[in-house]
JSON list of C-alpha atoms in Angstrom, two decimals:
[
{"chain": "O", "resi": 21, "resn": "MET", "atom": "CA", "xyz": [174.61, 253.27, 41.30]},
{"chain": "O", "resi": 22, "resn": "ASN", "atom": "CA", "xyz": [172.28, 252.95, 38.42]},
{"chain": "O", "resi": 23, "resn": "LEU", "atom": "CA", "xyz": [170.81, 249.20, 38.01]},
{"chain": "O", "resi": 24, "resn": "LEU", "atom": "CA", "xyz": [171.36, 247.84, 34.51]},
{"chain": "O", "resi": 25, "resn": "LYS", "atom": "CA", "xyz": [170.27, 244.65, 34.60]},
{"chain": "O", "resi": 26, "resn": "THR", "atom": "CA", "xyz": [169.96, 241.01, 36.41]},
{"chain": "O", "resi": 27, "resn": "ILE", "atom": "CA", "xyz": [170.67, 238.22, 34.93]},
{"chain": "O", "resi": 28, "resn": "ASN", "atom": "CA", "xyz": [169.19, 234.99, 36.49]},
{"chain": "O", "resi": 29, "resn": "PRO", "atom": "CA", "xyz": [168.95, 232.19, 33.16]},
{"chain": "O", "resi": 30, "resn": "GLU", "atom": "CA", "xyz": [168.88, 229.64, 35.92]},
{"chain": "O", "resi": 31, "resn": "ASN", "atom": "CA", "xyz": [165.49, 231.33, 37.25]},
{"chain": "O", "resi": 32, "resn": "VAL", "atom": "CA", "xyz": [166.57, 231.35, 41.09]},
{"chain": "O", "resi": 33, "resn": "SER", "atom": "CA", "xyz": [164.01, 232.02, 43.20]},
{"chain": "O", "resi": 34, "resn": "GLU", "atom": "CA", "xyz": [164.17, 234.68, 46.35]},
{"chain": "O", "resi": 35, "resn": "GLN", "atom": "CA", "xyz": [164.26, 231.97, 48.39]},
{"chain": "O", "resi": 36, "resn": "GLU", "atom": "CA", "xyz": [167.55, 230.36, 46.85]},
{"chain": "O", "resi": 37, "resn": "ALA", "atom": "CA", "xyz": [168.90, 233.72, 46.43]},
{"chain": "O", "resi": 38, "resn": "GLN", "atom": "CA", "xyz": [168.75, 234.68, 49.89]},
{"chain": "O", "resi": 39, "resn": "GLN", "atom": "CA", "xyz": [171.42, 231.28, 51.21]},
{"chain": "O", "resi": 40, "resn": "TYR", "atom": "CA", "xyz": [173.67, 232.42, 48.22]},
{"chain": "O", "resi": 41, "resn": "THR", "atom": "CA", "xyz": [176.99, 233.86, 48.86]},
{"chain": "O", "resi": 42, "resn": "LYS", "atom": "CA", "xyz": [177.10, 237.66, 48.38]},
{"chain": "O", "resi": 43, "resn": "ARG", "atom": "CA", "xyz": [179.64, 239.24, 46.23]},
{"chain": "O", "resi": 44, "resn": "GLU", "atom": "CA", "xyz": [180.70, 242.87, 44.44]},
{"chain": "O", "resi": 45, "resn": "ALA", "atom": "CA", "xyz": [182.41, 243.75, 41.76]},
{"chain": "O", "resi": 46, "resn": "GLY", "atom": "CA", "xyz": [184.34, 246.69, 40.22]},
{"chain": "O", "resi": 47, "resn": "ARG", "atom": "CA", "xyz": [184.98, 246.76, 36.56]},
{"chain": "O", "resi": 48, "resn": "ALA", "atom": "CA", "xyz": [185.00, 248.85, 33.88]},
{"chain": "O", "resi": 49, "resn": "VAL", "atom": "CA", "xyz": [184.83, 249.60, 29.76]},
{"chain": "O", "resi": 50, "resn": "VAL", "atom": "CA", "xyz": [189.43, 250.67, 29.91]},
{"chain": "O", "resi": 51, "resn": "ILE", "atom": "CA", "xyz": [189.74, 252.50, 26.54]},
{"chain": "O", "resi": 52, "resn": "ASP", "atom": "CA", "xyz": [193.77, 253.59, 25.60]},
{"chain": "O", "resi": 53, "resn": "GLN", "atom": "CA", "xyz": [195.10, 256.95, 23.70]},
{"chain": "O", "resi": 54, "resn": "ASP", "atom": "CA", "xyz": [194.45, 255.52, 20.04]},
{"chain": "O", "resi": 55, "resn": "ASN", "atom": "CA", "xyz": [190.34, 254.92, 21.90]},
{"chain": "O", "resi": 56, "resn": "ASN", "atom": "CA", "xyz": [191.17, 250.92, 21.61]},
{"chain": "O", "resi": 57, "resn": "ILE", "atom": "CA", "xyz": [189.16, 248.10, 24.60]},
{"chain": "O", "resi": 58, "resn": "ALA", "atom": "CA", "xyz": [190.84, 246.62, 26.89]},
{"chain": "O", "resi": 59, "resn": "LEU", "atom": "CA", "xyz": [189.49, 242.74, 26.42]},
{"chain": "O", "resi": 60, "resn": "LEU", "atom": "CA", "xyz": [190.75, 239.53, 28.23]},
{"chain": "O", "resi": 61, "resn": "TYR", "atom": "CA", "xyz": [190.30, 237.15, 26.25]},
{"chain": "O", "resi": 62, "resn": "VAL", "atom": "CA", "xyz": [190.36, 233.63, 28.77]},
{"chain": "O", "resi": 63, "resn": "SER", "atom": "CA", "xyz": [191.13, 230.90, 26.13]},
{"chain": "O", "resi": 64, "resn": "LYS", "atom": "CA", "xyz": [190.84, 228.10, 27.76]},
{"chain": "O", "resi": 65, "resn": "GLU", "atom": "CA", "xyz": [186.47, 228.53, 27.43]},
{"chain": "O", "resi": 66, "resn": "ASN", "atom": "CA", "xyz": [186.67, 230.97, 24.49]},
{"chain": "O", "resi": 67, "resn": "TYR", "atom": "CA", "xyz": [184.97, 233.98, 25.47]},
{"chain": "O", "resi": 68, "resn": "TYR", "atom": "CA", "xyz": [186.24, 237.46, 26.21]},
{"chain": "O", "resi": 69, "resn": "LYS", "atom": "CA", "xyz": [185.57, 240.09, 29.00]},
{"chain": "O", "resi": 70, "resn": "LEU", "atom": "CA", "xyz": [186.29, 243.10, 30.36]},
{"chain": "O", "resi": 71, "resn": "PRO", "atom": "CA", "xyz": [189.01, 243.53, 33.28]},
{"chain": "O", "resi": 72, "resn": "GLY", "atom": "CA", "xyz": [188.06, 243.94, 36.70]},
{"chain": "O", "resi": 73, "resn": "GLY", "atom": "CA", "xyz": [187.10, 241.09, 39.95]},
{"chain": "O", "resi": 74, "resn": "GLY", "atom": "CA", "xyz": [186.11, 241.43, 43.43]},
{"chain": "O", "resi": 75, "resn": "ILE", "atom": "CA", "xyz": [186.02, 243.78, 45.44]},
{"chain": "O", "resi": 76, "resn": "GLU", "atom": "CA", "xyz": [187.95, 242.50, 49.04]},
{"chain": "O", "resi": 77, "resn": "GLU", "atom": "CA", "xyz": [187.25, 243.05, 52.41]},
{"chain": "O", "resi": 78, "resn": "GLY", "atom": "CA", "xyz": [188.22, 246.65, 52.91]},
{"chain": "O", "resi": 79, "resn": "GLU", "atom": "CA", "xyz": [188.08, 247.84, 49.57]},
{"chain": "O", "resi": 80, "resn": "ASP", "atom": "CA", "xyz": [185.84, 250.68, 48.31]},
{"chain": "O", "resi": 81, "resn": "LYS", "atom": "CA", "xyz": [184.81, 250.17, 44.47]},
{"chain": "O", "resi": 82, "resn": "LEU", "atom": "CA", "xyz": [187.62, 252.07, 42.51]},
{"chain": "O", "resi": 83, "resn": "LEU", "atom": "CA", "xyz": [190.17, 250.82, 44.88]},
{"chain": "O", "resi": 84, "resn": "ALA", "atom": "CA", "xyz": [188.80, 247.10, 44.10]},
{"chain": "O", "resi": 85, "resn": "LEU", "atom": "CA", "xyz": [188.60, 248.59, 39.89]},
{"chain": "O", "resi": 86, "resn": "SER", "atom": "CA", "xyz": [192.01, 250.47, 40.01]},
{"chain": "O", "resi": 87, "resn": "ARG", "atom": "CA", "xyz": [193.88, 246.89, 41.86]},
{"chain": "O", "resi": 88, "resn": "GLU", "atom": "CA", "xyz": [192.40, 244.66, 38.93]},
{"chain": "O", "resi": 89, "resn": "CYS", "atom": "CA", "xyz": [192.91, 247.07, 36.27]},
{"chain": "O", "resi": 90, "resn": "ILE", "atom": "CA", "xyz": [196.77, 247.21, 37.01]},
{"chain": "O", "resi": 91, "resn": "GLU", "atom": "CA", "xyz": [196.91, 243.26, 37.82]},
{"chain": "O", "resi": 92, "resn": "GLU", "atom": "CA", "xyz": [195.31, 241.86, 34.77]},
{"chain": "O", "resi": 93, "resn": "ILE", "atom": "CA", "xyz": [195.70, 244.77, 32.14]},
{"chain": "O", "resi": 94, "resn": "GLY", "atom": "CA", "xyz": [198.41, 246.25, 33.67]},
{"chain": "O", "resi": 95, "resn": "CYS", "atom": "CA", "xyz": [197.52, 249.72, 33.41]},
{"chain": "O", "resi": 96, "resn": "ASP", "atom": "CA", "xyz": [196.71, 252.52, 36.31]},
{"chain": "O", "resi": 97, "resn": "ILE", "atom": "CA", "xyz": [193.47, 254.02, 35.23]},
{"chain": "O", "resi": 98, "resn": "GLU", "atom": "CA", "xyz": [191.49, 256.81, 35.44]},
{"chain": "O", "resi": 99, "resn": "VAL", "atom": "CA", "xyz": [187.65, 256.95, 36.03]},
{"chain": "O", "resi": 100, "resn": "LEU", "atom": "CA", "xyz": [185.79, 258.79, 33.82]},
{"chain": "O", "resi": 101, "resn": "GLY", "atom": "CA", "xyz": [181.94, 258.03, 35.12]},
{"chain": "O", "resi": 102, "resn": "GLU", "atom": "CA", "xyz": [180.02, 255.22, 36.18]},
{"chain": "O", "resi": 103, "resn": "LEU", "atom": "CA", "xyz": [178.04, 252.98, 33.57]},
{"chain": "O", "resi": 104, "resn": "GLY", "atom": "CA", "xyz": [176.01, 251.37, 35.90]},
{"chain": "O", "resi": 105, "resn": "SER", "atom": "CA", "xyz": [175.74, 248.10, 37.86]},
{"chain": "O", "resi": 106, "resn": "ILE", "atom": "CA", "xyz": [174.82, 244.38, 36.78]},
{"chain": "O", "resi": 107, "resn": "ILE", "atom": "CA", "xyz": [173.22, 241.35, 39.35]},
{"chain": "O", "resi": 108, "resn": "GLU", "atom": "CA", "xyz": [174.30, 238.11, 38.18]},
{"chain": "O", "resi": 109, "resn": "TYR", "atom": "CA", "xyz": [172.51, 235.05, 40.26]},
{"chain": "O", "resi": 110, "resn": "ARG", "atom": "CA", "xyz": [174.60, 232.17, 39.47]},
{"chain": "O", "resi": 111, "resn": "LYS", "atom": "CA", "xyz": [172.85, 228.59, 40.25]},
{"chain": "O", "resi": 112, "resn": "ILE", "atom": "CA", "xyz": [176.12, 226.97, 39.69]},
{"chain": "O", "resi": 113, "resn": "PHE", "atom": "CA", "xyz": [178.29, 228.81, 41.98]},
{"chain": "O", "resi": 114, "resn": "SER", "atom": "CA", "xyz": [174.60, 229.77, 44.51]},
{"chain": "O", "resi": 115, "resn": "LEU", "atom": "CA", "xyz": [176.45, 233.30, 44.28]},
{"chain": "O", "resi": 116, "resn": "ASN", "atom": "CA", "xyz": [174.51, 236.66, 44.15]},
{"chain": "O", "resi": 117, "resn": "GLN", "atom": "CA", "xyz": [177.38, 238.93, 42.78]},
{"chain": "O", "resi": 118, "resn": "THR", "atom": "CA", "xyz": [176.70, 242.70, 41.71]},
{"chain": "O", "resi": 119, "resn": "SER", "atom": "CA", "xyz": [179.30, 244.18, 39.41]},
{"chain": "O", "resi": 120, "resn": "TYR", "atom": "CA", "xyz": [180.35, 247.99, 39.53]},
{"chain": "O", "resi": 121, "resn": "CYS", "atom": "CA", "xyz": [181.31, 249.17, 35.92]},
{"chain": "O", "resi": 122, "resn": "PHE", "atom": "CA", "xyz": [182.88, 251.91, 35.09]},
{"chain": "O", "resi": 123, "resn": "LEU", "atom": "CA", "xyz": [184.47, 254.29, 31.84]},
{"chain": "O", "resi": 124, "resn": "ALA", "atom": "CA", "xyz": [188.14, 254.60, 32.38]},
{"chain": "O", "resi": 125, "resn": "LYS", "atom": "CA", "xyz": [191.15, 255.58, 30.42]},
{"chain": "O", "resi": 126, "resn": "VAL", "atom": "CA", "xyz": [194.65, 254.35, 30.51]},
{"chain": "O", "resi": 127, "resn": "LYS", "atom": "CA", "xyz": [196.92, 256.67, 33.05]},
{"chain": "O", "resi": 128, "resn": "GLY", "atom": "CA", "xyz": [200.08, 256.60, 31.45]},
{"chain": "O", "resi": 129, "resn": "SER", "atom": "CA", "xyz": [201.50, 253.57, 29.60]},
{"chain": "O", "resi": 130, "resn": "LYS", "atom": "CA", "xyz": [200.48, 249.97, 29.29]},
{"chain": "O", "resi": 131, "resn": "GLY", "atom": "CA", "xyz": [202.28, 247.83, 31.14]},
{"chain": "O", "resi": 132, "resn": "ILE", "atom": "CA", "xyz": [202.21, 244.09, 31.53]},
{"chain": "O", "resi": 133, "resn": "PRO", "atom": "CA", "xyz": [199.90, 242.06, 33.16]},
{"chain": "O", "resi": 134, "resn": "ASP", "atom": "CA", "xyz": [200.26, 240.30, 37.01]},
{"chain": "O", "resi": 135, "resn": "PHE", "atom": "CA", "xyz": [197.78, 237.41, 36.08]},
{"chain": "O", "resi": 136, "resn": "THR", "atom": "CA", "xyz": [196.80, 234.89, 38.92]},
{"chain": "O", "resi": 137, "resn": "GLU", "atom": "CA", "xyz": [197.98, 230.31, 38.55]},
{"chain": "O", "resi": 138, "resn": "SER", "atom": "CA", "xyz": [193.66, 230.33, 37.78]},
{"chain": "O", "resi": 139, "resn": "GLU", "atom": "CA", "xyz": [193.96, 233.09, 35.40]},
{"chain": "O", "resi": 140, "resn": "LYS", "atom": "CA", "xyz": [197.11, 231.82, 33.80]},
{"chain": "O", "resi": 141, "resn": "LYS", "atom": "CA", "xyz": [195.26, 228.23, 34.10]},
{"chain": "O", "resi": 142, "resn": "ARG", "atom": "CA", "xyz": [192.37, 229.55, 31.60]},
{"chain": "O", "resi": 143, "resn": "GLY", "atom": "CA", "xyz": [194.66, 231.24, 29.48]},
{"chain": "O", "resi": 144, "resn": "PHE", "atom": "CA", "xyz": [193.67, 235.41, 30.19]},
{"chain": "O", "resi": 145, "resn": "GLU", "atom": "CA", "xyz": [195.29, 237.33, 27.27]},
{"chain": "O", "resi": 146, "resn": "ILE", "atom": "CA", "xyz": [195.42, 240.46, 26.91]},
{"chain": "O", "resi": 147, "resn": "PHE", "atom": "CA", "xyz": [193.73, 242.57, 23.86]},
{"chain": "O", "resi": 148, "resn": "TRP", "atom": "CA", "xyz": [193.58, 246.38, 23.35]},
{"chain": "O", "resi": 149, "resn": "VAL", "atom": "CA", "xyz": [190.41, 246.20, 20.20]},
{"chain": "O", "resi": 150, "resn": "PRO", "atom": "CA", "xyz": [188.36, 248.88, 18.40]},
{"chain": "O", "resi": 151, "resn": "TYR", "atom": "CA", "xyz": [184.85, 249.47, 20.18]},
{"chain": "O", "resi": 152, "resn": "GLU", "atom": "CA", "xyz": [183.15, 247.55, 17.50]},
{"chain": "O", "resi": 153, "resn": "GLU", "atom": "CA", "xyz": [186.00, 244.65, 17.22]},
{"chain": "O", "resi": 154, "resn": "ALA", "atom": "CA", "xyz": [184.80, 244.52, 21.32]},
{"chain": "O", "resi": 155, "resn": "VAL", "atom": "CA", "xyz": [181.01, 243.58, 20.70]},
{"chain": "O", "resi": 156, "resn": "LYS", "atom": "CA", "xyz": [181.76, 241.81, 17.78]},
{"chain": "O", "resi": 157, "resn": "LEU", "atom": "CA", "xyz": [184.19, 239.54, 19.71]},
{"chain": "O", "resi": 158, "resn": "LEU", "atom": "CA", "xyz": [181.95, 239.57, 23.08]},
{"chain": "O", "resi": 159, "resn": "SER", "atom": "CA", "xyz": [178.56, 239.01, 20.28]},
{"chain": "O", "resi": 160, "resn": "ASP", "atom": "CA", "xyz": [179.96, 236.21, 18.57]},
{"chain": "O", "resi": 161, "resn": "ASN", "atom": "CA", "xyz": [180.88, 234.40, 22.07]},
{"chain": "O", "resi": 162, "resn": "LYS", "atom": "CA", "xyz": [181.46, 230.57, 21.63]},
{"chain": "O", "resi": 163, "resn": "ALA", "atom": "CA", "xyz": [181.91, 230.12, 25.39]},
{"chain": "O", "resi": 164, "resn": "THR", "atom": "CA", "xyz": [182.47, 226.22, 26.55]},
{"chain": "O", "resi": 165, "resn": "SER", "atom": "CA", "xyz": [181.96, 227.37, 30.03]},
{"chain": "O", "resi": 166, "resn": "THR", "atom": "CA", "xyz": [178.49, 228.85, 31.51]},
{"chain": "O", "resi": 167, "resn": "GLU", "atom": "CA", "xyz": [179.93, 230.98, 33.29]},
{"chain": "O", "resi": 168, "resn": "GLY", "atom": "CA", "xyz": [181.41, 232.68, 29.93]},
{"chain": "O", "resi": 169, "resn": "SER", "atom": "CA", "xyz": [178.04, 232.01, 27.87]},
{"chain": "O", "resi": 170, "resn": "LEU", "atom": "CA", "xyz": [175.17, 233.35, 30.83]},
{"chain": "O", "resi": 171, "resn": "TYR", "atom": "CA", "xyz": [176.26, 235.24, 32.88]},
{"chain": "O", "resi": 172, "resn": "ILE", "atom": "CA", "xyz": [179.39, 237.26, 31.91]},
{"chain": "O", "resi": 173, "resn": "THR", "atom": "CA", "xyz": [179.32, 238.03, 27.94]},
{"chain": "O", "resi": 174, "resn": "PRO", "atom": "CA", "xyz": [175.68, 239.29, 28.10]},
{"chain": "O", "resi": 175, "resn": "ARG", "atom": "CA", "xyz": [177.05, 241.56, 31.18]},
{"chain": "O", "resi": 176, "resn": "ASP", "atom": "CA", "xyz": [179.17, 242.46, 29.43]},
{"chain": "O", "resi": 177, "resn": "LEU", "atom": "CA", "xyz": [178.18, 243.19, 26.26]},
{"chain": "O", "resi": 178, "resn": "THR", "atom": "CA", "xyz": [175.48, 245.37, 28.46]},
{"chain": "O", "resi": 179, "resn": "PHE", "atom": "CA", "xyz": [178.70, 247.65, 30.04]},
{"chain": "O", "resi": 180, "resn": "LEU", "atom": "CA", "xyz": [179.84, 247.80, 26.71]},
{"chain": "O", "resi": 181, "resn": "GLU", "atom": "CA", "xyz": [176.07, 249.12, 25.21]},
{"chain": "O", "resi": 182, "resn": "LYS", "atom": "CA", "xyz": [176.09, 251.42, 27.71]},
{"chain": "O", "resi": 183, "resn": "ALA", "atom": "CA", "xyz": [179.77, 253.16, 27.08]},
{"chain": "O", "resi": 184, "resn": "LYS", "atom": "CA", "xyz": [179.35, 253.43, 23.41]},
{"chain": "O", "resi": 185, "resn": "SER", "atom": "CA", "xyz": [177.85, 257.37, 23.43]},
{"chain": "O", "resi": 186, "resn": "LEU", "atom": "CA", "xyz": [180.51, 258.37, 26.59]},
{"chain": "O", "resi": 187, "resn": "ILE", "atom": "CA", "xyz": [183.71, 256.56, 23.76]},
{"chain": "O", "resi": 188, "resn": "LYS", "atom": "CA", "xyz": [185.13, 259.46, 21.60]}
]
């Protein structure tokens, strides 16, 4: 998958990064029948993000992404194509994360998210918005967490920008 960006705002050295936990994640720009995009709002930390999450042992990228979309946005998806990957070096968590992002559409009807306890505590909510509004919500970021402001917002804006020409 094509590497779109490396996010390293805390200037993690190669030597430091070798000690970090490695994590892979599947993410998606998911569109519905009206061409609205799924965004998760993390209300307790005041930022928006794309659906997706960690790839568990034994899962491939697409299986993990499908599972995460069912959990986070309550929808089965059909993957339309690859958008690219982003590497993040998160010093605050000693984490080296690679996110693989896809363009996908809702398959069937929308359901209800099944948020984890952690996601519920962080105030996760699902929104379906037009592309331009999704970009504006992420661009106007006022995240109260380092994770949201330094990593998630620039990562997901990059994925949205990559998807723009593919969304009809």
